[in-house]
mmCIF file of C-alpha atoms in Angstrom:
data_model
loop_
_atom_site.group_PDB
_atom_site.id
_atom_site.type_symbol
_atom_site.label_atom_id
_atom_site.label_comp_id
_atom_site.label_asym_id
_atom_site.label_seq_id
_atom_site.Cartn_x
_atom_site.Cartn_y
_atom_site.Cartn_z
ATOM 1 C CA UNK A 1 111.003 98.504 107.665
ATOM 2 C CA UNK A 2 108.887 97.200 110.812
ATOM 3 C CA UNK A 3 107.176 93.866 110.352
ATOM 4 C CA UNK A 4 103.407 93.800 109.638
ATOM 5 C CA UNK A 5 101.882 92.719 112.965
ATOM 6 C CA UNK A 6 98.995 90.284 112.428
ATOM 7 C CA UNK A 7 96.565 88.452 115.033
ATOM 8 C CA UNK A 8 95.022 85.176 113.921
ATOM 9 C CA UNK A 9 92.416 83.103 115.790
ATOM 10 C CA UNK A 10 92.132 79.458 115.409
ATOM 11 C CA UNK A 11 95.587 79.079 113.763
ATOM 12 C CA UNK A 12 96.330 75.612 115.175
ATOM 13 C CA UNK A 13 94.585 73.575 112.367
ATOM 14 C CA UNK A 14 92.983 73.843 108.983
ATOM 15 C CA UNK A 15 92.857 76.886 106.944
ATOM 16 C CA UNK A 16 94.111 79.010 109.929
ATOM 17 C CA UNK A 17 97.423 76.889 110.314
ATOM 18 C CA UNK A 18 98.094 77.243 106.563
ATOM 19 C CA UNK A 19 97.318 81.111 106.698
ATOM 20 C CA UNK A 20 99.814 81.286 109.595
ATOM 21 C CA UNK A 21 102.439 79.558 107.594
ATOM 22 C CA UNK A 22 102.126 81.695 104.732
ATOM 23 C CA UNK A 23 102.220 84.921 106.501
ATOM 24 C CA UNK A 24 105.180 83.772 108.634
ATOM 25 C CA UNK A 25 107.110 83.113 105.301
ATOM 26 C CA UNK A 26 106.198 86.789 104.106
ATOM 27 C CA UNK A 27 107.683 88.145 107.405
ATOM 28 C CA UNK A 28 104.586 89.027 109.556
ATOM 29 C CA UNK A 29 105.043 89.177 113.227
ATOM 30 C CA UNK A 30 102.504 86.655 114.182
ATOM 31 C CA UNK A 31 100.395 86.353 117.441
ATOM 32 C CA UNK A 32 98.279 83.069 117.253
ATOM 33 C CA UNK A 33 95.391 83.271 119.620
ATOM 34 C CA UNK A 34 94.733 79.711 120.705
ATOM 35 C CA UNK A 35 92.469 77.801 122.832
ATOM 36 C CA UNK A 36 94.894 74.932 123.576
ATOM 37 C CA UNK A 37 98.249 76.378 124.655
ATOM 38 C CA UNK A 38 100.227 73.187 124.134
ATOM 39 C CA UNK A 39 99.042 72.888 120.460
ATOM 40 C CA UNK A 40 99.800 76.711 120.100
ATOM 41 C CA UNK A 41 103.283 76.514 121.566
ATOM 42 C CA UNK A 42 104.072 73.394 119.307
ATOM 43 C CA UNK A 43 102.833 75.567 116.203
ATOM 44 C CA UNK A 44 105.047 78.259 117.054
ATOM 45 C CA UNK A 45 107.863 75.856 117.348
ATOM 46 C CA UNK A 46 106.879 74.294 113.959
ATOM 47 C CA UNK A 47 106.598 77.610 112.267
ATOM 48 C CA UNK A 48 109.963 78.886 113.297
ATOM 49 C CA UNK A 49 111.542 75.878 112.106
ATOM 50 C CA UNK A 50 109.923 76.051 108.594
ATOM 51 C CA UNK A 51 110.674 79.824 108.217
ATOM 52 C CA UNK A 52 113.349 82.152 109.058
ATOM 53 C CA UNK A 53 110.565 84.169 111.017
ATOM 54 C CA UNK A 54 111.136 84.266 114.961
ATOM 55 C CA UNK A 55 108.402 86.898 115.542
ATOM 56 C CA UNK A 56 105.897 84.229 116.050
ATOM 57 C CA UNK A 57 104.088 83.894 119.564
ATOM 58 C CA UNK A 58 100.901 82.110 120.974
ATOM 59 C CA UNK A 59 98.503 83.610 123.364
ATOM 60 C CA UNK A 60 95.796 81.964 125.149
ATOM 61 C CA UNK A 61 92.280 83.030 124.044
ATOM 62 C CA UNK A 62 89.166 80.861 124.380
ATOM 63 C CA UNK A 63 86.549 82.610 122.317
ATOM 64 C CA UNK A 64 83.784 80.932 124.112
ATOM 65 C CA UNK A 65 84.847 82.648 127.368
ATOM 66 C CA UNK A 66 84.582 86.293 127.251
ATOM 67 C CA UNK A 67 86.839 86.911 130.390
ATOM 68 C CA UNK A 68 89.519 84.771 128.248
ATOM 69 C CA UNK A 69 89.069 87.027 125.357
ATOM 70 C CA UNK A 70 89.509 90.018 127.548
ATOM 71 C CA UNK A 71 92.600 88.744 129.065
ATOM 72 C CA UNK A 72 94.351 87.981 125.770
ATOM 73 C CA UNK A 73 93.403 91.306 124.467
ATOM 74 C CA UNK A 74 94.906 92.970 127.600
ATOM 75 C CA UNK A 75 98.117 90.967 127.089
ATOM 76 C CA UNK A 76 98.335 92.075 123.452
ATOM 77 C CA UNK A 77 97.778 95.699 124.533
ATOM 78 C CA UNK A 78 100.658 95.505 127.027
ATOM 79 C CA UNK A 79 102.972 94.049 124.153
ATOM 80 C CA UNK A 80 101.964 95.830 121.160
ATOM 81 C CA UNK A 81 101.817 99.408 119.887
ATOM 82 C CA UNK A 82 99.666 98.651 116.863
ATOM 83 C CA UNK A 83 98.089 95.775 115.050
ATOM 84 C CA UNK A 84 98.069 95.803 111.115
ATOM 85 C CA UNK A 85 95.889 92.755 110.518
ATOM 86 C CA UNK A 86 93.308 90.898 112.540
ATOM 87 C CA UNK A 87 91.950 87.680 111.108
ATOM 88 C CA UNK A 88 89.164 86.246 112.692
ATOM 89 C CA UNK A 89 89.422 82.865 111.596
ATOM 90 C CA UNK A 90 88.126 80.531 114.406
ATOM 91 C CA UNK A 91 84.747 79.014 114.102
ATOM 92 C CA UNK A 92 82.607 75.977 114.986
ATOM 93 C CA UNK A 93 79.520 73.832 114.288
ATOM 94 C CA UNK A 94 78.058 71.995 117.081
ATOM 95 C CA UNK A 95 75.785 68.972 116.476
ATOM 96 C CA UNK A 96 74.109 69.390 119.666
ATOM 97 C CA UNK A 97 72.979 72.647 121.377
ATOM 98 C CA UNK A 98 75.470 73.519 124.193
ATOM 99 C CA UNK A 99 76.166 76.839 126.049
ATOM 100 C CA UNK A 100 79.528 78.799 126.281
ATOM 101 C CA UNK A 101 81.187 79.580 129.604
ATOM 102 C CA UNK A 102 79.121 82.890 129.596
ATOM 103 C CA UNK A 103 75.725 80.921 128.943
ATOM 104 C CA UNK A 104 75.318 81.755 125.251
ATOM 105 C CA UNK A 105 74.565 79.203 122.519
ATOM 106 C CA UNK A 106 78.125 78.083 121.479
ATOM 107 C CA UNK A 107 77.871 78.599 117.538
ATOM 108 C CA UNK A 108 76.792 82.193 118.321
ATOM 109 C CA UNK A 109 79.522 82.514 120.992
ATOM 110 C CA UNK A 110 82.544 81.305 118.953
ATOM 111 C CA UNK A 111 81.570 82.469 115.408
ATOM 112 C CA UNK A 112 80.400 85.908 116.303
ATOM 113 C CA UNK A 113 80.298 87.183 119.978
ATOM 114 C CA UNK A 114 83.944 86.091 121.086
ATOM 115 C CA UNK A 115 85.356 87.772 117.846
ATOM 116 C CA UNK A 116 83.153 90.806 118.244
ATOM 117 C CA UNK A 117 84.610 91.140 121.938
ATOM 118 C CA UNK A 118 88.123 90.564 120.740
ATOM 119 C CA UNK A 119 87.784 93.111 118.030
ATOM 120 C CA UNK A 120 86.336 95.751 120.021
ATOM 121 C CA UNK A 121 88.918 95.316 122.988
ATOM 122 C CA UNK A 122 91.676 95.626 120.379
ATOM 123 C CA UNK A 123 90.248 98.544 118.466
ATOM 124 C CA UNK A 124 92.651 101.386 119.824
ATOM 125 C CA UNK A 125 95.681 99.328 118.469
ATOM 126 C CA UNK A 126 93.756 98.432 115.380
ATOM 127 C CA UNK A 127 93.239 102.067 114.507
ATOM 128 C CA UNK A 128 96.736 102.765 115.275
ATOM 129 C CA UNK A 129 97.830 100.178 112.663
ATOM 130 C CA UNK A 130 95.210 101.412 110.170
ATOM 131 C CA UNK A 131 94.266 97.498 110.277
ATOM 132 C CA UNK A 132 92.477 95.340 107.918
ATOM 133 C CA UNK A 133 90.046 93.092 109.640
ATOM 134 C CA UNK A 134 89.175 89.847 108.007
ATOM 135 C CA UNK A 135 86.360 87.817 109.083
ATOM 136 C CA UNK A 136 85.917 84.205 107.738
ATOM 137 C CA UNK A 137 82.303 83.769 106.787
ATOM 138 C CA UNK A 138 80.732 81.212 104.456
ATOM 139 C CA UNK A 139 78.352 80.530 101.752
ATOM 140 C CA UNK A 140 76.358 79.085 104.301
ATOM 141 C CA UNK A 141 75.291 82.619 105.240
ATOM 142 C CA UNK A 142 72.979 82.223 102.595
ATOM 143 C CA UNK A 143 70.860 79.899 104.860
ATOM 144 C CA UNK A 144 71.019 82.317 107.653
ATOM 145 C CA UNK A 145 67.705 83.787 109.059
ATOM 146 C CA UNK A 146 68.641 85.695 112.237
ATOM 147 C CA UNK A 147 66.187 85.488 115.395
ATOM 148 C CA UNK A 148 67.107 88.045 117.752
ATOM 149 C CA UNK A 149 64.360 87.003 119.940
ATOM 150 C CA UNK A 150 66.036 83.527 120.335
ATOM 151 C CA UNK A 151 69.803 83.950 119.925
ATOM 152 C CA UNK A 152 70.470 81.028 122.362
ATOM 153 C CA UNK A 153 68.263 78.756 120.241
ATOM 154 C CA UNK A 154 66.113 77.822 123.189
ATOM 155 C CA UNK A 155 62.907 77.349 121.252
ATOM 156 C CA UNK A 156 64.647 74.824 118.763
ATOM 157 C CA UNK A 157 67.919 73.908 117.574
ATOM 158 C CA UNK A 158 69.507 72.878 114.107
ATOM 159 C CA UNK A 159 73.321 72.902 113.676
ATOM 160 C CA UNK A 160 73.081 74.146 110.194
ATOM 161 C CA UNK A 161 70.511 76.788 110.735
ATOM 162 C CA UNK A 162 72.440 78.323 113.599
ATOM 163 C CA UNK A 163 75.901 78.012 111.880
ATOM 164 C CA UNK A 164 74.040 79.900 108.808
ATOM 165 C CA UNK A 165 72.918 82.784 111.130
ATOM 166 C CA UNK A 166 76.399 83.015 112.531
ATOM 167 C CA UNK A 167 78.038 83.246 109.181
ATOM 168 C CA UNK A 168 75.432 85.877 108.258
ATOM 169 C CA UNK A 169 76.278 87.863 111.396
ATOM 170 C CA UNK A 170 80.030 87.691 110.284
ATOM 171 C CA UNK A 171 79.007 89.631 107.323
ATOM 172 C CA UNK A 172 76.839 91.915 109.110
ATOM 173 C CA UNK A 173 79.860 92.573 111.492
ATOM 174 C CA UNK A 174 82.090 93.165 108.455
ATOM 175 C CA UNK A 175 79.748 95.824 106.926
ATOM 176 C CA UNK A 176 79.515 97.654 110.349
ATOM 177 C CA UNK A 177 83.051 97.830 110.923
ATOM 178 C CA UNK A 178 83.591 99.257 107.248
ATOM 179 C CA UNK A 179 80.913 101.774 107.868
ATOM 180 C CA UNK A 180 81.441 102.758 111.535
ATOM 181 C CA UNK A 181 85.446 102.861 111.305
ATOM 182 C CA UNK A 182 85.941 104.000 107.761
ATOM 183 C CA UNK A 183 87.231 107.642 108.995
ATOM 184 C CA UNK A 184 89.456 105.913 111.485
ATOM 185 C CA UNK A 185 91.629 103.939 108.832
ATOM 186 C CA UNK A 186 90.029 100.689 109.333
ATOM 187 C CA UNK A 187 89.091 98.298 106.494
ATOM 188 C CA UNK A 188 87.089 95.049 106.815
ATOM 189 C CA UNK A 189 86.503 92.077 104.566
ATOM 190 C CA UNK A 190 84.436 88.918 104.965
ATOM 191 C CA UNK A 191 85.275 85.772 102.881
ATOM 192 C CA UNK A 192 84.102 82.257 101.859
ATOM 193 C CA UNK A 193 87.147 79.812 102.331
ATOM 194 C CA UNK A 194 85.610 77.196 100.169
ATOM 195 C CA UNK A 195 84.520 73.800 101.054
ATOM 196 C CA UNK A 196 87.547 72.518 102.987
ATOM 197 C CA UNK A 197 88.745 69.194 103.872
ATOM 198 C CA UNK A 198 89.426 69.880 107.647
ATOM 199 C CA UNK A 199 88.110 68.467 110.985
ATOM 200 C CA UNK A 200 85.516 71.113 110.784
ATOM 201 C CA UNK A 201 82.016 69.558 111.807
ATOM 202 C CA UNK A 202 83.484 66.473 113.160
ATOM 203 C CA UNK A 203 81.028 64.578 115.161
ATOM 204 C CA UNK A 204 77.936 66.012 113.211
ATOM 205 C CA UNK A 205 75.116 63.738 112.931
ATOM 206 C CA UNK A 206 71.913 63.591 110.930
ATOM 207 C CA UNK A 207 71.683 65.107 107.427
ATOM 208 C CA UNK A 208 74.814 67.390 108.005
ATOM 209 C CA UNK A 209 77.063 64.599 109.060
ATOM 210 C CA UNK A 210 75.862 62.536 105.957
ATOM 211 C CA UNK A 211 76.452 65.451 103.608
ATOM 212 C CA UNK A 212 79.812 66.136 105.066
ATOM 213 C CA UNK A 213 80.835 62.403 104.573
ATOM 214 C CA UNK A 214 79.665 62.529 101.075
ATOM 215 C CA UNK A 215 81.314 65.764 100.102
ATOM 216 C CA UNK A 216 84.670 65.181 101.810
ATOM 217 C CA UNK A 217 86.444 63.466 98.595
ATOM 218 C CA UNK A 218 85.282 66.511 96.565
ATOM 219 C CA UNK A 219 86.575 69.216 99.108
ATOM 220 C CA UNK A 220 89.576 71.418 98.619
ATOM 221 C CA UNK A 221 92.887 71.328 100.809
ATOM 222 C CA UNK A 222 93.400 73.616 103.838
ATOM 223 C CA UNK A 223 96.107 75.150 101.773
ATOM 224 C CA UNK A 224 93.827 75.920 98.800
ATOM 225 C CA UNK A 225 91.194 77.257 101.372
ATOM 226 C CA UNK A 226 93.580 79.694 102.940
ATOM 227 C CA UNK A 227 94.260 81.295 99.644
ATOM 228 C CA UNK A 228 91.578 84.037 100.002
ATOM 229 C CA UNK A 229 92.370 84.970 103.415
ATOM 230 C CA UNK A 230 96.168 85.477 102.537
ATOM 231 C CA UNK A 231 95.165 87.563 99.620
ATOM 232 C CA UNK A 232 93.021 89.837 101.670
ATOM 233 C CA UNK A 233 95.810 90.110 104.333
ATOM 234 C CA UNK A 234 98.526 91.081 101.908
ATOM 235 C CA UNK A 235 97.090 92.349 98.631
ATOM 236 C CA UNK A 236 97.488 96.306 98.033
ATOM 237 C CA UNK A 237 94.816 98.567 96.824
ATOM 238 C CA UNK A 238 91.934 96.856 98.533
ATOM 239 C CA UNK A 239 90.606 99.871 100.779
ATOM 240 C CA UNK A 240 87.858 100.912 98.184
ATOM 241 C CA UNK A 241 86.433 97.141 98.672
ATOM 242 C CA UNK A 242 85.998 97.596 102.293
ATOM 243 C CA UNK A 243 82.841 95.893 103.918
ATOM 244 C CA UNK A 244 82.587 93.408 100.893
ATOM 245 C CA UNK A 245 82.539 89.679 100.624
ATOM 246 C CA UNK A 246 85.187 87.592 98.594
ATOM 247 C CA UNK A 247 85.271 83.989 97.189
ATOM 248 C CA UNK A 248 88.294 82.678 95.259
ATOM 249 C CA UNK A 249 90.069 85.976 95.839
ATOM 250 C CA UNK A 250 87.167 87.829 93.855
ATOM 251 C CA UNK A 251 84.229 89.892 95.022
ATOM 252 C CA UNK A 252 81.168 87.598 95.499
ATOM 253 C CA UNK A 253 77.505 88.312 96.005
ATOM 254 C CA UNK A 254 75.905 87.970 99.255
ATOM 255 C CA UNK A 255 72.204 86.993 100.215
ATOM 256 C CA UNK A 256 69.592 89.658 100.306
ATOM 257 C CA UNK A 257 69.446 89.185 104.218
ATOM 258 C CA UNK A 258 73.059 90.276 104.069
ATOM 259 C CA UNK A 259 72.233 93.570 103.059
ATOM 260 C CA UNK A 260 69.657 94.276 105.656
ATOM 261 C CA UNK A 261 71.015 97.475 107.429
ATOM 262 C CA UNK A 262 68.408 97.244 110.260
ATOM 263 C CA UNK A 263 69.377 93.731 111.184
ATOM 264 C CA UNK A 264 73.045 94.710 110.807
ATOM 265 C CA UNK A 265 72.659 97.473 113.238
ATOM 266 C CA UNK A 266 70.537 95.381 115.789
ATOM 267 C CA UNK A 267 73.168 92.750 115.800
ATOM 268 C CA UNK A 268 75.814 95.521 116.710
ATOM 269 C CA UNK A 269 73.475 96.796 119.385
ATOM 270 C CA UNK A 270 72.752 93.509 120.834
ATOM 271 C CA UNK A 271 76.371 92.558 120.786
ATOM 272 C CA UNK A 272 77.453 95.842 122.561
ATOM 273 C CA UNK A 273 74.809 95.360 125.226
ATOM 274 C CA UNK A 274 75.978 91.666 125.989
ATOM 275 C CA UNK A 275 79.628 92.993 126.411
ATOM 276 C CA UNK A 276 78.567 96.003 128.549
ATOM 277 C CA UNK A 277 76.673 93.820 130.947
ATOM 278 C CA UNK A 278 79.631 91.326 131.365
ATOM 279 C CA UNK A 279 82.079 91.871 134.225
ATOM 280 C CA UNK A 280 84.832 92.129 131.377
ATOM 281 C CA UNK A 281 82.923 95.088 130.172
ATOM 282 C CA UNK A 282 83.850 96.760 126.686
#
């Protein structure tokens, strides 16, 4: 039987790395989309040493650069016939406002826009593979209040506020994928991995940094944090739950804002418009 082909972003550390290791052990053919090629190649070497799996590869992809996303997608399309699992795992929180290569606020660019572009560019292969698309969200989405008139946070900036909005966008994207591609064999899931002890949020100042420092001794390990992602990537019989949000491998409630169908559709339209206006296109 052919190996399951799985794409993972943000696999060089934290829960992404633990997810990659677990799926490598299960025999998935893994394509690790990495910003740092040196780290990516080292991870490939480590995973091959730790498992009998030789079908592990790294592909350069900087989610804050839409041209890099497009180039990575084209490389995958030239090598693969179908994709069975796409794990949009990479994310980031930035203590100070900064802009992506394309001029978008970095939290929005990395957590949502880059993954939206990647998923859309790979959609032909995802449909061929009847794929599961797994988006790493967070309970922080419950703090999210999208402002479509200020997606670049030019009026004001708070790292937790924009992060909460980005995690809410992950749930919007999940629900939209499940709805729009239901008849194409696509299923989509969002999840909260838990409060994981990783380098995430390193350098955060103010109250965010203070709370991260206090909470760190009580955080779960990256291996524990990866369990819901691994479950959603491998468990059978989940197709009826497409479009839902999981925590600790169980269905979980989302905020009332996450059920706003009009906001969900607006995010999709805005994201499409951004990509169509970019030289890489859709």
